[in-house]
CSV table of N, CA, C and O in Angstrom, one decimal:
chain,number,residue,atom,x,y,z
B,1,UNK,N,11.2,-47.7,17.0
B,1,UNK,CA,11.1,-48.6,15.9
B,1,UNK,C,10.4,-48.0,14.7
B,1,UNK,O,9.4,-47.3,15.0
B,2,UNK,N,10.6,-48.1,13.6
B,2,UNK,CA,10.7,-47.4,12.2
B,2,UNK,C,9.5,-48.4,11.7
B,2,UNK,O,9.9,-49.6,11.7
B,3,UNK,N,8.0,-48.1,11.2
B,3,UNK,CA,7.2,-48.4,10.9
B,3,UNK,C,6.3,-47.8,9.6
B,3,UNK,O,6.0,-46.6,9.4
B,4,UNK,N,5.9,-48.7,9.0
B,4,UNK,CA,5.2,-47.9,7.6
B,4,UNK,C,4.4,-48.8,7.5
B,4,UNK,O,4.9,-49.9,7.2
B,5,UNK,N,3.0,-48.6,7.7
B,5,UNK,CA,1.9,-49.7,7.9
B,5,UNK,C,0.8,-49.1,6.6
B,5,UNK,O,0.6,-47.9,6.9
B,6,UNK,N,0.2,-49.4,5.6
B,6,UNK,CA,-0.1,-49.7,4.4
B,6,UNK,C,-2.0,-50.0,4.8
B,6,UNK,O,-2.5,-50.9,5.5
B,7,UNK,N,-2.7,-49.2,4.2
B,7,UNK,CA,-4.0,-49.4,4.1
B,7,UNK,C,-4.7,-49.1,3.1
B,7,UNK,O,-4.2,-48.3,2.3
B,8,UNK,N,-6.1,-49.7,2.8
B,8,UNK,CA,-6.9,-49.1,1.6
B,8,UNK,C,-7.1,-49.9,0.7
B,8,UNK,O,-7.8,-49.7,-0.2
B,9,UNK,N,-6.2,-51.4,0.8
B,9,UNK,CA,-6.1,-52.2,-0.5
B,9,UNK,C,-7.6,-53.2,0.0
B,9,UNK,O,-8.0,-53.4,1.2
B,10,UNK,N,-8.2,-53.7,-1.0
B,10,UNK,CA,-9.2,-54.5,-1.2
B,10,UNK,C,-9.3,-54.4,-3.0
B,10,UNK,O,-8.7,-53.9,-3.9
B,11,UNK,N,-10.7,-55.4,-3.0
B,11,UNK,CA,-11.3,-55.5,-3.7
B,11,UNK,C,-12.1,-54.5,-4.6
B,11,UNK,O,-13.0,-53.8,-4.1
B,12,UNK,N,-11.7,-54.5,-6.1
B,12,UNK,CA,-12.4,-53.4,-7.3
B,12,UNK,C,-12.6,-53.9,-8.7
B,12,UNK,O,-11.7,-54.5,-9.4
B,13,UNK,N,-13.4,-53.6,-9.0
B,13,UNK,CA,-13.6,-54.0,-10.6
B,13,UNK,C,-13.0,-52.6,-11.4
B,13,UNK,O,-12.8,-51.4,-11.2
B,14,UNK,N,-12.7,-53.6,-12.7
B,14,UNK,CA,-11.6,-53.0,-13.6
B,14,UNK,C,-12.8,-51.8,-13.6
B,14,UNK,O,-14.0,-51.9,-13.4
B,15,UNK,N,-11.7,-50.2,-14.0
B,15,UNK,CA,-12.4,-49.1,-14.1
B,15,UNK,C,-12.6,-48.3,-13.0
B,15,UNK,O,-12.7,-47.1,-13.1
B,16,UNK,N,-12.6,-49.2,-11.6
B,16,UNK,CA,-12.8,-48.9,-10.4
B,16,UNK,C,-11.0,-47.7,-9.8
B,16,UNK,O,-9.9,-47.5,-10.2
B,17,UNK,N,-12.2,-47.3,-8.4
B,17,UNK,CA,-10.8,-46.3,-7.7
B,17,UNK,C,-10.6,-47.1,-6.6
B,17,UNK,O,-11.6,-47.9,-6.5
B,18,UNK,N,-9.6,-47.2,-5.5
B,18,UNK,CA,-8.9,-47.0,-4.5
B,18,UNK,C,-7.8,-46.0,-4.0
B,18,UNK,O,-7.1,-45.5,-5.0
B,19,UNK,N,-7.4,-45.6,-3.0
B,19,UNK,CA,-6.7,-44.9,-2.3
B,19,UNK,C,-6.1,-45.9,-1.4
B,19,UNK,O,-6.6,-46.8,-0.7
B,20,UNK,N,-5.1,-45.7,-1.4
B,20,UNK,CA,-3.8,-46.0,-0.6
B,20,UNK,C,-3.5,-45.5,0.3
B,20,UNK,O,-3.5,-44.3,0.0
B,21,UNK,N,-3.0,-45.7,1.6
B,21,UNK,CA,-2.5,-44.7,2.9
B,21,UNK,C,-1.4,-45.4,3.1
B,21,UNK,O,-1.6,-46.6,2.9
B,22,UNK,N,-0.1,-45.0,3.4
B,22,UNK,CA,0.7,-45.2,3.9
B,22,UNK,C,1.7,-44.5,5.0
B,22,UNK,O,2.5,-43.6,4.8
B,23,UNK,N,1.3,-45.1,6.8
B,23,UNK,CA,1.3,-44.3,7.9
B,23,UNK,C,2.8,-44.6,8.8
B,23,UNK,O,3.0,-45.6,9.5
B,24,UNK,N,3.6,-43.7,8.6
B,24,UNK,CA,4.9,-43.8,9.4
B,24,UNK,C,5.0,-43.4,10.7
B,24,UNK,O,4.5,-42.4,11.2
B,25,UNK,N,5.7,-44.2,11.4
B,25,UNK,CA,6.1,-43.9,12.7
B,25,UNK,C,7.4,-44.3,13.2
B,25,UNK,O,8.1,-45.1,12.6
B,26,UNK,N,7.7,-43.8,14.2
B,26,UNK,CA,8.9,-44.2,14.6
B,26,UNK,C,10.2,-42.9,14.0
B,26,UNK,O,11.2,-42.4,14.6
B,27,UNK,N,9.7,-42.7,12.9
B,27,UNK,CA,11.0,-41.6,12.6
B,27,UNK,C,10.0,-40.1,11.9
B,27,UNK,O,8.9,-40.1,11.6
B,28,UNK,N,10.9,-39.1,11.9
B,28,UNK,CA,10.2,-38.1,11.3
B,28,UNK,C,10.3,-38.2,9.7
B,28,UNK,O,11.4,-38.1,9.2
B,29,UNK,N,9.2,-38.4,8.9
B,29,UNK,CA,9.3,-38.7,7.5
B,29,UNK,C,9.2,-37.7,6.8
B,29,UNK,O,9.5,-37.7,5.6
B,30,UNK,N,8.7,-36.7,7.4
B,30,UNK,CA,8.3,-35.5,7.0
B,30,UNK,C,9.6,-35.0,5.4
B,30,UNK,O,9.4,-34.6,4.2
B,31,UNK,N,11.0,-35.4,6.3
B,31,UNK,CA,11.8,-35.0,5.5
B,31,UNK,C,12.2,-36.6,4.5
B,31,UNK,O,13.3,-36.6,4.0
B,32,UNK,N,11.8,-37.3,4.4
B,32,UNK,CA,12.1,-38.2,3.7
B,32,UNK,C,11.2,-38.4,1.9
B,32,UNK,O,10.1,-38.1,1.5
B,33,UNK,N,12.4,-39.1,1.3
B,33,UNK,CA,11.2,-39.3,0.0
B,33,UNK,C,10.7,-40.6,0.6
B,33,UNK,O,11.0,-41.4,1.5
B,34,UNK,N,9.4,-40.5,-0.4
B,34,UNK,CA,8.4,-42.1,-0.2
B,34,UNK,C,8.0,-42.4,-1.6
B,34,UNK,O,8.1,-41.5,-2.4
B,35,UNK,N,7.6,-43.6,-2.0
B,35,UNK,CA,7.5,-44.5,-2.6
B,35,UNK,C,6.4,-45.6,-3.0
B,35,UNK,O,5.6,-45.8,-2.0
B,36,UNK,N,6.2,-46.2,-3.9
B,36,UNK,CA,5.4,-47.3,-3.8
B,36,UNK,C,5.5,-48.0,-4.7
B,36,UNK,O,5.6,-47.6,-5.9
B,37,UNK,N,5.7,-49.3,-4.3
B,37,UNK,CA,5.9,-50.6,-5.5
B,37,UNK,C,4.6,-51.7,-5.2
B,37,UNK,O,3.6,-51.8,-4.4
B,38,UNK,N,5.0,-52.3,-6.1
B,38,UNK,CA,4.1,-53.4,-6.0
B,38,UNK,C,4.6,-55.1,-6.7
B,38,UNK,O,5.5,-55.2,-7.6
B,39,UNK,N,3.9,-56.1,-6.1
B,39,UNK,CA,4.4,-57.3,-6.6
B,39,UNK,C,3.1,-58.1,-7.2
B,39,UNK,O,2.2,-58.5,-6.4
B,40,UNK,N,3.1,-58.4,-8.2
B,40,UNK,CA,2.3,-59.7,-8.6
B,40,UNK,C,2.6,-60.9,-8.4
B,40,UNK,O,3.8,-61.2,-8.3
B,41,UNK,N,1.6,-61.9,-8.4
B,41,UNK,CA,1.9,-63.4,-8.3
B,41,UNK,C,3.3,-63.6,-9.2
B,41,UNK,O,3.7,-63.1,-10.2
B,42,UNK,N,3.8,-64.3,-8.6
B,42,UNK,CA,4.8,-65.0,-10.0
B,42,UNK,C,5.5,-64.1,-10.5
B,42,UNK,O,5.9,-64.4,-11.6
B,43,UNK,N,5.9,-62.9,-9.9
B,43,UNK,CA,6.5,-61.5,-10.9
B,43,UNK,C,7.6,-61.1,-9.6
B,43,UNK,O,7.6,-61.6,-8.4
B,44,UNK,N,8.6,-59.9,-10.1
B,44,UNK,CA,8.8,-59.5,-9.6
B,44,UNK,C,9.1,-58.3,-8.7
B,44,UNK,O,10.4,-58.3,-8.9
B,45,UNK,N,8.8,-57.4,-7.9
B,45,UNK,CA,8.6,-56.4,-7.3
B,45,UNK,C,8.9,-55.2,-8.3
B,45,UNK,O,9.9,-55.3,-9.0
B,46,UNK,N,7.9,-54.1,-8.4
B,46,UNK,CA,8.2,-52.7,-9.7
B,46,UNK,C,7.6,-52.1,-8.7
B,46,UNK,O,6.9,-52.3,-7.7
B,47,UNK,N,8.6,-50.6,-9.7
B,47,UNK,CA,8.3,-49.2,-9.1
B,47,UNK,C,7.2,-49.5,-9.4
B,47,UNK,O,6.9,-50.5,-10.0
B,48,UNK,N,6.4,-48.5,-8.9
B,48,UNK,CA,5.0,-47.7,-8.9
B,48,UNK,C,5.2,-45.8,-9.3
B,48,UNK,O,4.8,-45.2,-10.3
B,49,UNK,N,5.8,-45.4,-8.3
B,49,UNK,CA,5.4,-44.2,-7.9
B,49,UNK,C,6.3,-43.8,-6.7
B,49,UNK,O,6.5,-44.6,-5.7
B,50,UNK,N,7.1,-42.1,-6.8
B,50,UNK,CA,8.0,-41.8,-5.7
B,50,UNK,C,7.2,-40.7,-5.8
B,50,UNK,O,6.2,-40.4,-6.5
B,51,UNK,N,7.9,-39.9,-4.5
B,51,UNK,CA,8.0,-38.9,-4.1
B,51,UNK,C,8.4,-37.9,-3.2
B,51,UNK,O,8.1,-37.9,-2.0
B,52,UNK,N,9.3,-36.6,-4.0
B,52,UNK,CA,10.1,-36.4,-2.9
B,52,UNK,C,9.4,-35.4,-1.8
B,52,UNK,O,8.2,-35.0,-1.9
B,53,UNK,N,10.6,-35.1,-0.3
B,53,UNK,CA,9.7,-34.5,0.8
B,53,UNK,C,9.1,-33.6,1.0
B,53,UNK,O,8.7,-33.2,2.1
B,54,UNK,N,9.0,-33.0,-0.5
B,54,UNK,CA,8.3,-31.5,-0.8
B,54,UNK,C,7.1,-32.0,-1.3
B,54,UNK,O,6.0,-31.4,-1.0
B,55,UNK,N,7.2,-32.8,-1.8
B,55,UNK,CA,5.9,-33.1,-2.7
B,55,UNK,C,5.9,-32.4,-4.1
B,55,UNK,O,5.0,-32.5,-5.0
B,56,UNK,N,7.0,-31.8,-4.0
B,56,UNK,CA,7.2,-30.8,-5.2
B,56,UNK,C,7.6,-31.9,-6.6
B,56,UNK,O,7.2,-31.4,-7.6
B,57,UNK,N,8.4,-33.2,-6.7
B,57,UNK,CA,8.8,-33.6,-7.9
B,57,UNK,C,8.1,-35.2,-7.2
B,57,UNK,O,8.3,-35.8,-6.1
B,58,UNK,N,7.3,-35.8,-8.6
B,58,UNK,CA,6.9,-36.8,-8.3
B,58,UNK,C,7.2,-37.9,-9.7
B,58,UNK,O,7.4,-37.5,-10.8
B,59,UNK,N,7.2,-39.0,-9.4
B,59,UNK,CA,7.8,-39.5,-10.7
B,59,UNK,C,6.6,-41.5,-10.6
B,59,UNK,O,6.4,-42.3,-9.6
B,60,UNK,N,6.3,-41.5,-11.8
B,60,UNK,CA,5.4,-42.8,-11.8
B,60,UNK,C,6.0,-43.7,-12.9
B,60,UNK,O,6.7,-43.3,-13.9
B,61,UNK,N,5.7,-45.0,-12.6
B,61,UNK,CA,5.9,-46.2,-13.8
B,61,UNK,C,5.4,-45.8,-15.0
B,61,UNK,O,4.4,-45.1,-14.9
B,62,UNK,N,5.8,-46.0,-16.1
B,62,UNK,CA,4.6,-45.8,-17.3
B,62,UNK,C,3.2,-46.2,-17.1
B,62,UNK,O,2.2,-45.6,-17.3
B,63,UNK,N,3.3,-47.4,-16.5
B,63,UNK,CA,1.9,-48.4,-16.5
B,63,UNK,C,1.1,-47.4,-15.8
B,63,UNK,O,-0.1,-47.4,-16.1
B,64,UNK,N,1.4,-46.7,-15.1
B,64,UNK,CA,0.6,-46.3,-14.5
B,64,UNK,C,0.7,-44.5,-14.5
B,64,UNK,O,0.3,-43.8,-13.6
B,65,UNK,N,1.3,-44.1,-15.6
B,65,UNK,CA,0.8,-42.8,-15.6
B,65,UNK,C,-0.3,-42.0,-16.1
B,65,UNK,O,-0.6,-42.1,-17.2
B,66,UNK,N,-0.8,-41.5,-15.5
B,66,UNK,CA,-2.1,-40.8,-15.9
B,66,UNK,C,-3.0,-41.5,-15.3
B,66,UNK,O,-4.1,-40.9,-15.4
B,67,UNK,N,-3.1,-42.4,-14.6
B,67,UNK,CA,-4.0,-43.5,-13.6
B,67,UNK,C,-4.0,-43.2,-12.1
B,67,UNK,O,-4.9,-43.1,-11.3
B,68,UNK,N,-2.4,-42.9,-12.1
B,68,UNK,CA,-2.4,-43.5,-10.1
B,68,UNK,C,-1.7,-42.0,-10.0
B,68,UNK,O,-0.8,-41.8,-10.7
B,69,UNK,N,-2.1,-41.1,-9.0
B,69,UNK,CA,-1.3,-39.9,-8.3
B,69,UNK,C,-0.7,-40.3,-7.0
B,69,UNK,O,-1.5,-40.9,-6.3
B,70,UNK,N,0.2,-40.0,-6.6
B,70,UNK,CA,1.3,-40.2,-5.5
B,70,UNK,C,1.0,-38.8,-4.9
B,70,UNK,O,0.9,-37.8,-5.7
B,71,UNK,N,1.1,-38.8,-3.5
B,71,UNK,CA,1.0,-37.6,-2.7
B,71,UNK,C,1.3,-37.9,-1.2
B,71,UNK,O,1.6,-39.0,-0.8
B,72,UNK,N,1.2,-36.5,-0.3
B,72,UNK,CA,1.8,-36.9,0.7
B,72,UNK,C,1.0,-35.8,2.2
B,72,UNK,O,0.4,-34.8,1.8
B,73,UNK,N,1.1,-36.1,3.3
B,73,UNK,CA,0.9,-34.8,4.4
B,73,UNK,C,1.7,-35.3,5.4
B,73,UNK,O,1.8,-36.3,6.1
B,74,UNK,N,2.4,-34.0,5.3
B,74,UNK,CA,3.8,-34.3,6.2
B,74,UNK,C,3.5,-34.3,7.8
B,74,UNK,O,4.0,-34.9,8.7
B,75,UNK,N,2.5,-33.3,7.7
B,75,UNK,CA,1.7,-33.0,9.1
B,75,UNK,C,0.8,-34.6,9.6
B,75,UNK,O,0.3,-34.6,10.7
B,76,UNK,N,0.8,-35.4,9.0
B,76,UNK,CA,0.4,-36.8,9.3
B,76,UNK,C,1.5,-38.1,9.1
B,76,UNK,O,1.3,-39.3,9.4
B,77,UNK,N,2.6,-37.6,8.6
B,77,UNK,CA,3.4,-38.3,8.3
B,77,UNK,C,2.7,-39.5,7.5
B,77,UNK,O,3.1,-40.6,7.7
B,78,UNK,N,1.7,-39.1,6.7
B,78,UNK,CA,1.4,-40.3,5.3
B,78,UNK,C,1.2,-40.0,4.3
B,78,UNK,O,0.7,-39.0,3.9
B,79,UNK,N,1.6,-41.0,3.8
B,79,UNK,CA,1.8,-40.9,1.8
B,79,UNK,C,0.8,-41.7,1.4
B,79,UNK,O,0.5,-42.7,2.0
B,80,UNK,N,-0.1,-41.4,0.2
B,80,UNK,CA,-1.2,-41.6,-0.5
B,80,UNK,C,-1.1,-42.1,-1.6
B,80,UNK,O,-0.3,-41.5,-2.3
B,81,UNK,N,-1.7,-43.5,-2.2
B,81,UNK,CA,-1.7,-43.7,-3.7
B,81,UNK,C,-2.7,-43.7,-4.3
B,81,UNK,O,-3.2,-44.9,-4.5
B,82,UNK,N,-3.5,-42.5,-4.8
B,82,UNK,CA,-4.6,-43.0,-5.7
B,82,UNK,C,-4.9,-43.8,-7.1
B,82,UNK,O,-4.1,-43.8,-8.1
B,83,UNK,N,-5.9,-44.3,-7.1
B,83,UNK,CA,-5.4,-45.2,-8.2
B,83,UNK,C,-6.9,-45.2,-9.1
B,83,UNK,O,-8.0,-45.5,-8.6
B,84,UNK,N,-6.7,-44.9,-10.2
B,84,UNK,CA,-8.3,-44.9,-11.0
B,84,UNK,C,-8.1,-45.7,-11.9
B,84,UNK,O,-7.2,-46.5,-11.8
B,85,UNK,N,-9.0,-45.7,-13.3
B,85,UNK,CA,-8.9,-46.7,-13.7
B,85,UNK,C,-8.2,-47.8,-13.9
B,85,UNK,O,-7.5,-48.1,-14.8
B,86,UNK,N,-8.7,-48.9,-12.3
B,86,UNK,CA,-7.9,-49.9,-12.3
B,86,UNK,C,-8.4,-50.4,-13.6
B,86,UNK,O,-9.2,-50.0,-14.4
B,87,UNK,N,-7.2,-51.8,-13.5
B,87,UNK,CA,-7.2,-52.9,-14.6
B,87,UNK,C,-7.0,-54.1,-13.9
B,87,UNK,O,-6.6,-54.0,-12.8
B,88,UNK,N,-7.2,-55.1,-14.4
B,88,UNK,CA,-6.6,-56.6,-13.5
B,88,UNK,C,-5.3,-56.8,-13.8
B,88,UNK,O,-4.9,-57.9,-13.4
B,89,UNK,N,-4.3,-55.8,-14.5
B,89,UNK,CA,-3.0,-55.9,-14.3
B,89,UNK,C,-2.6,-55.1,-13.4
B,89,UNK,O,-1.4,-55.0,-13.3
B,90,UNK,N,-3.2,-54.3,-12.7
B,90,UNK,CA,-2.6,-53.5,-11.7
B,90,UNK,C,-3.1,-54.1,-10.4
B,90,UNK,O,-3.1,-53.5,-9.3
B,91,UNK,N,-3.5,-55.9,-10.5
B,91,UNK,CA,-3.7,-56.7,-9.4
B,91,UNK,C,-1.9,-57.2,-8.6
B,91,UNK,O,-1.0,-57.7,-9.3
B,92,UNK,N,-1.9,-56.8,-7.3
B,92,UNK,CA,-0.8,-57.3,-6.5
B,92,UNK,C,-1.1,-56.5,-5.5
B,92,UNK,O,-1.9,-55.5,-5.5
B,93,UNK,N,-0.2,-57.2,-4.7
B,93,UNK,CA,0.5,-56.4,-3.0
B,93,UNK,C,1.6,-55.3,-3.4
B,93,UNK,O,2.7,-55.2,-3.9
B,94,UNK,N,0.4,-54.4,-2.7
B,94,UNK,CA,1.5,-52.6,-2.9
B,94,UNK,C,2.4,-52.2,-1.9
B,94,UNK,O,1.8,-52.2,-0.8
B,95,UNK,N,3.5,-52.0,-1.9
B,95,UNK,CA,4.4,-51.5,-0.6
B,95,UNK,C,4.6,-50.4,-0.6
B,95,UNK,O,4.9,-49.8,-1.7
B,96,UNK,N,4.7,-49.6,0.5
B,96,UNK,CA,5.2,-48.4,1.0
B,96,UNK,C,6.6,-48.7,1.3
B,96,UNK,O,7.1,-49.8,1.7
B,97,UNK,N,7.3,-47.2,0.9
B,97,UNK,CA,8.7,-47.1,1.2
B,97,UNK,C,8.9,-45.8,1.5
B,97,UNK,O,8.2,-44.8,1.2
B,98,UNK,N,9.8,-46.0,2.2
B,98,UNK,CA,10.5,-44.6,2.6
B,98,UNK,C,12.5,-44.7,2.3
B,98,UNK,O,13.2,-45.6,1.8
B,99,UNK,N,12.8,-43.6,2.7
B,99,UNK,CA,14.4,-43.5,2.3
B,99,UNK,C,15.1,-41.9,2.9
B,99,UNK,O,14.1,-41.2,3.1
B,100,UNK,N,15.9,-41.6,3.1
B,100,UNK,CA,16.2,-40.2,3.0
B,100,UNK,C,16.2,-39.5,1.5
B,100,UNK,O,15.9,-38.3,1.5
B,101,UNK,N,16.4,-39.9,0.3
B,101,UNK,CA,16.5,-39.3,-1.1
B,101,UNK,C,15.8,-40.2,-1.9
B,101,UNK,O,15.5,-41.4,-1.6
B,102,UNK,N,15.7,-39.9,-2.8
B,102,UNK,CA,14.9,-40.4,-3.8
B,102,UNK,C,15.7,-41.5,-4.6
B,102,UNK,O,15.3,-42.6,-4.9
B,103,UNK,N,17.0,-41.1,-4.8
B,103,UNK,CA,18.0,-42.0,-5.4
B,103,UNK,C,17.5,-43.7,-5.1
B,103,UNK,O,17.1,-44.5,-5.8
B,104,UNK,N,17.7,-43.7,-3.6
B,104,UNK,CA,17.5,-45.3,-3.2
B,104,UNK,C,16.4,-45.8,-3.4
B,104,UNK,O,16.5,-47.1,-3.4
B,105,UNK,N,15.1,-45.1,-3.8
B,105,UNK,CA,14.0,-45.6,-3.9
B,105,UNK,C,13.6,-45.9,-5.7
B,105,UNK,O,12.9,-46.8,-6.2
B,106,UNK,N,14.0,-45.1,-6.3
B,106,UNK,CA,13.9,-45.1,-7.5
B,106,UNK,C,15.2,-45.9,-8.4
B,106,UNK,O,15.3,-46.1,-9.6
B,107,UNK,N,16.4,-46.4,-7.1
B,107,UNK,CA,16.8,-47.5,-7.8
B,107,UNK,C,15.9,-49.0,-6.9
B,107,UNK,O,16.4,-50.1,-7.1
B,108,UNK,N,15.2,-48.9,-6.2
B,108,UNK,CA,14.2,-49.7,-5.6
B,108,UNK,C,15.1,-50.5,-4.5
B,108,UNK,O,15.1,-51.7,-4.4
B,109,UNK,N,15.9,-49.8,-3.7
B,109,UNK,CA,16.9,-49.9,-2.8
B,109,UNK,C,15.8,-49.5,-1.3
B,109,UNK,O,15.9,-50.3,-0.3
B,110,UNK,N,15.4,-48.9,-1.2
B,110,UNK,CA,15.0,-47.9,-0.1
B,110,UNK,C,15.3,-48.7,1.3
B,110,UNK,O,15.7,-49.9,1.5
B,111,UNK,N,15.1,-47.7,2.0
B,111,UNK,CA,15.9,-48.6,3.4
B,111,UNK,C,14.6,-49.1,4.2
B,111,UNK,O,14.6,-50.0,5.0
B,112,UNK,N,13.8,-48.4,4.0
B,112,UNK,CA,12.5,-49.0,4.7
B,112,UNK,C,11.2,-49.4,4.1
B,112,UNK,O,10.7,-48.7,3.1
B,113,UNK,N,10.6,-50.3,4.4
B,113,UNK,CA,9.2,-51.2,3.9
B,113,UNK,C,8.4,-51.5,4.9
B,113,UNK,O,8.7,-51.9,6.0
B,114,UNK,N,7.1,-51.2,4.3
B,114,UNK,CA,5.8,-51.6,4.7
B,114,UNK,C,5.3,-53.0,4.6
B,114,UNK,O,5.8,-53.5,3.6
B,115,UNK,N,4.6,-53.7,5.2
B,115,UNK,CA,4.1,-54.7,4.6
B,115,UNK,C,3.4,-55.5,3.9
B,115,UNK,O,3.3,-56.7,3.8
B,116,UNK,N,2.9,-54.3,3.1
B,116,UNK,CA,2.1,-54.3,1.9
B,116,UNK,C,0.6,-54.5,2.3
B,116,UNK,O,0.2,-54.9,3.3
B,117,UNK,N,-0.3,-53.9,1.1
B,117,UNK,CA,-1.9,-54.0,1.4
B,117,UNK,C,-2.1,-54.6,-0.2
B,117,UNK,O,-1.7,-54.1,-1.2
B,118,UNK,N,-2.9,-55.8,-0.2
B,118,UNK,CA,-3.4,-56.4,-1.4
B,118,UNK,C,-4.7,-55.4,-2.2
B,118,UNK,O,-5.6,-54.7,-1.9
B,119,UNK,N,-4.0,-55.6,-3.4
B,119,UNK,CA,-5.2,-54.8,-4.0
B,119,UNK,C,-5.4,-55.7,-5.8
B,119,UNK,O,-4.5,-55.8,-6.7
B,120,UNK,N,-7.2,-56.3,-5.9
B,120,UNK,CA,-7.2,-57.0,-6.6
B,120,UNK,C,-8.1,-56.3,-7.2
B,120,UNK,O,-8.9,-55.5,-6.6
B,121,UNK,N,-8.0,-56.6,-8.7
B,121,UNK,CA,-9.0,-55.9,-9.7
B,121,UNK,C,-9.8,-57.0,-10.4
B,121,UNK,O,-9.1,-57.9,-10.9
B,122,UNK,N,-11.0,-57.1,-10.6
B,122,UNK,CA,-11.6,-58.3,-11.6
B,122,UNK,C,-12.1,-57.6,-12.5
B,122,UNK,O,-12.2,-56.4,-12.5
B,123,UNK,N,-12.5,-58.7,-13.5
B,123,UNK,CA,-12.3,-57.7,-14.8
B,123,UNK,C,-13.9,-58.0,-15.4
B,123,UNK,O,-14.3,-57.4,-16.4
């Protein structure tokens, strides 16, 4: 069974960092791209942040370029989202994704999901 279990979300004040882990099991991800979106209240679901199975080409939302780095260790099969100067718009539930290519994830298709980890910013 194909699993992507999501950690690191809590509580930060604006300005603040968290880290993101995103831990696969069940298939080898090594070769897969991964991903992360997120949802706010009342909104609905945005990229964040891909990346493919090299780690070599990474691609982020505007909102969050220059903020949040996407990365990966294949040897752990998990994907990382750091995230620095939060804001209280970068408050919601972040999901992990996986896919074989990048294509499905960056049209926000991807074939597999995490359950997301909340991450709230106060201002």
């Amino acid at each position: 069974q194909v699993q992507l279990v999501e950690s690191g979300g809590g509580l930060v004040q604006a300005g603040g960092s968290l880290r993101l882990s995103c831990a696969a099991s069940g298939r080898t991800f090594s070769r897969d791209a991964m991903g992360w979106f997120r949802q706010a209240p009342g909104k609905e679901r945005e990229f964040v942040a891909a990346i493919s199975w090299t780690g070599g080409s990474t691609y982020y939302a505007d909102s969050v370029k220059g903020r949040f780095t996407i990365s990966r260790d294949n040897a752990k099969n998990t994907v990382y989202l750091q995230m620095n100067s939060l804001k209280p718009e970068d408050t919601a539930v972040y999901y992990c994704a996986a896919d074989s290519t990048l294509i499905p994830i960056r049209a926000m298709k991807p074939r597999y999901w995490g359950r997301g980890t909340q991450v709230a910013v106060s201002s």
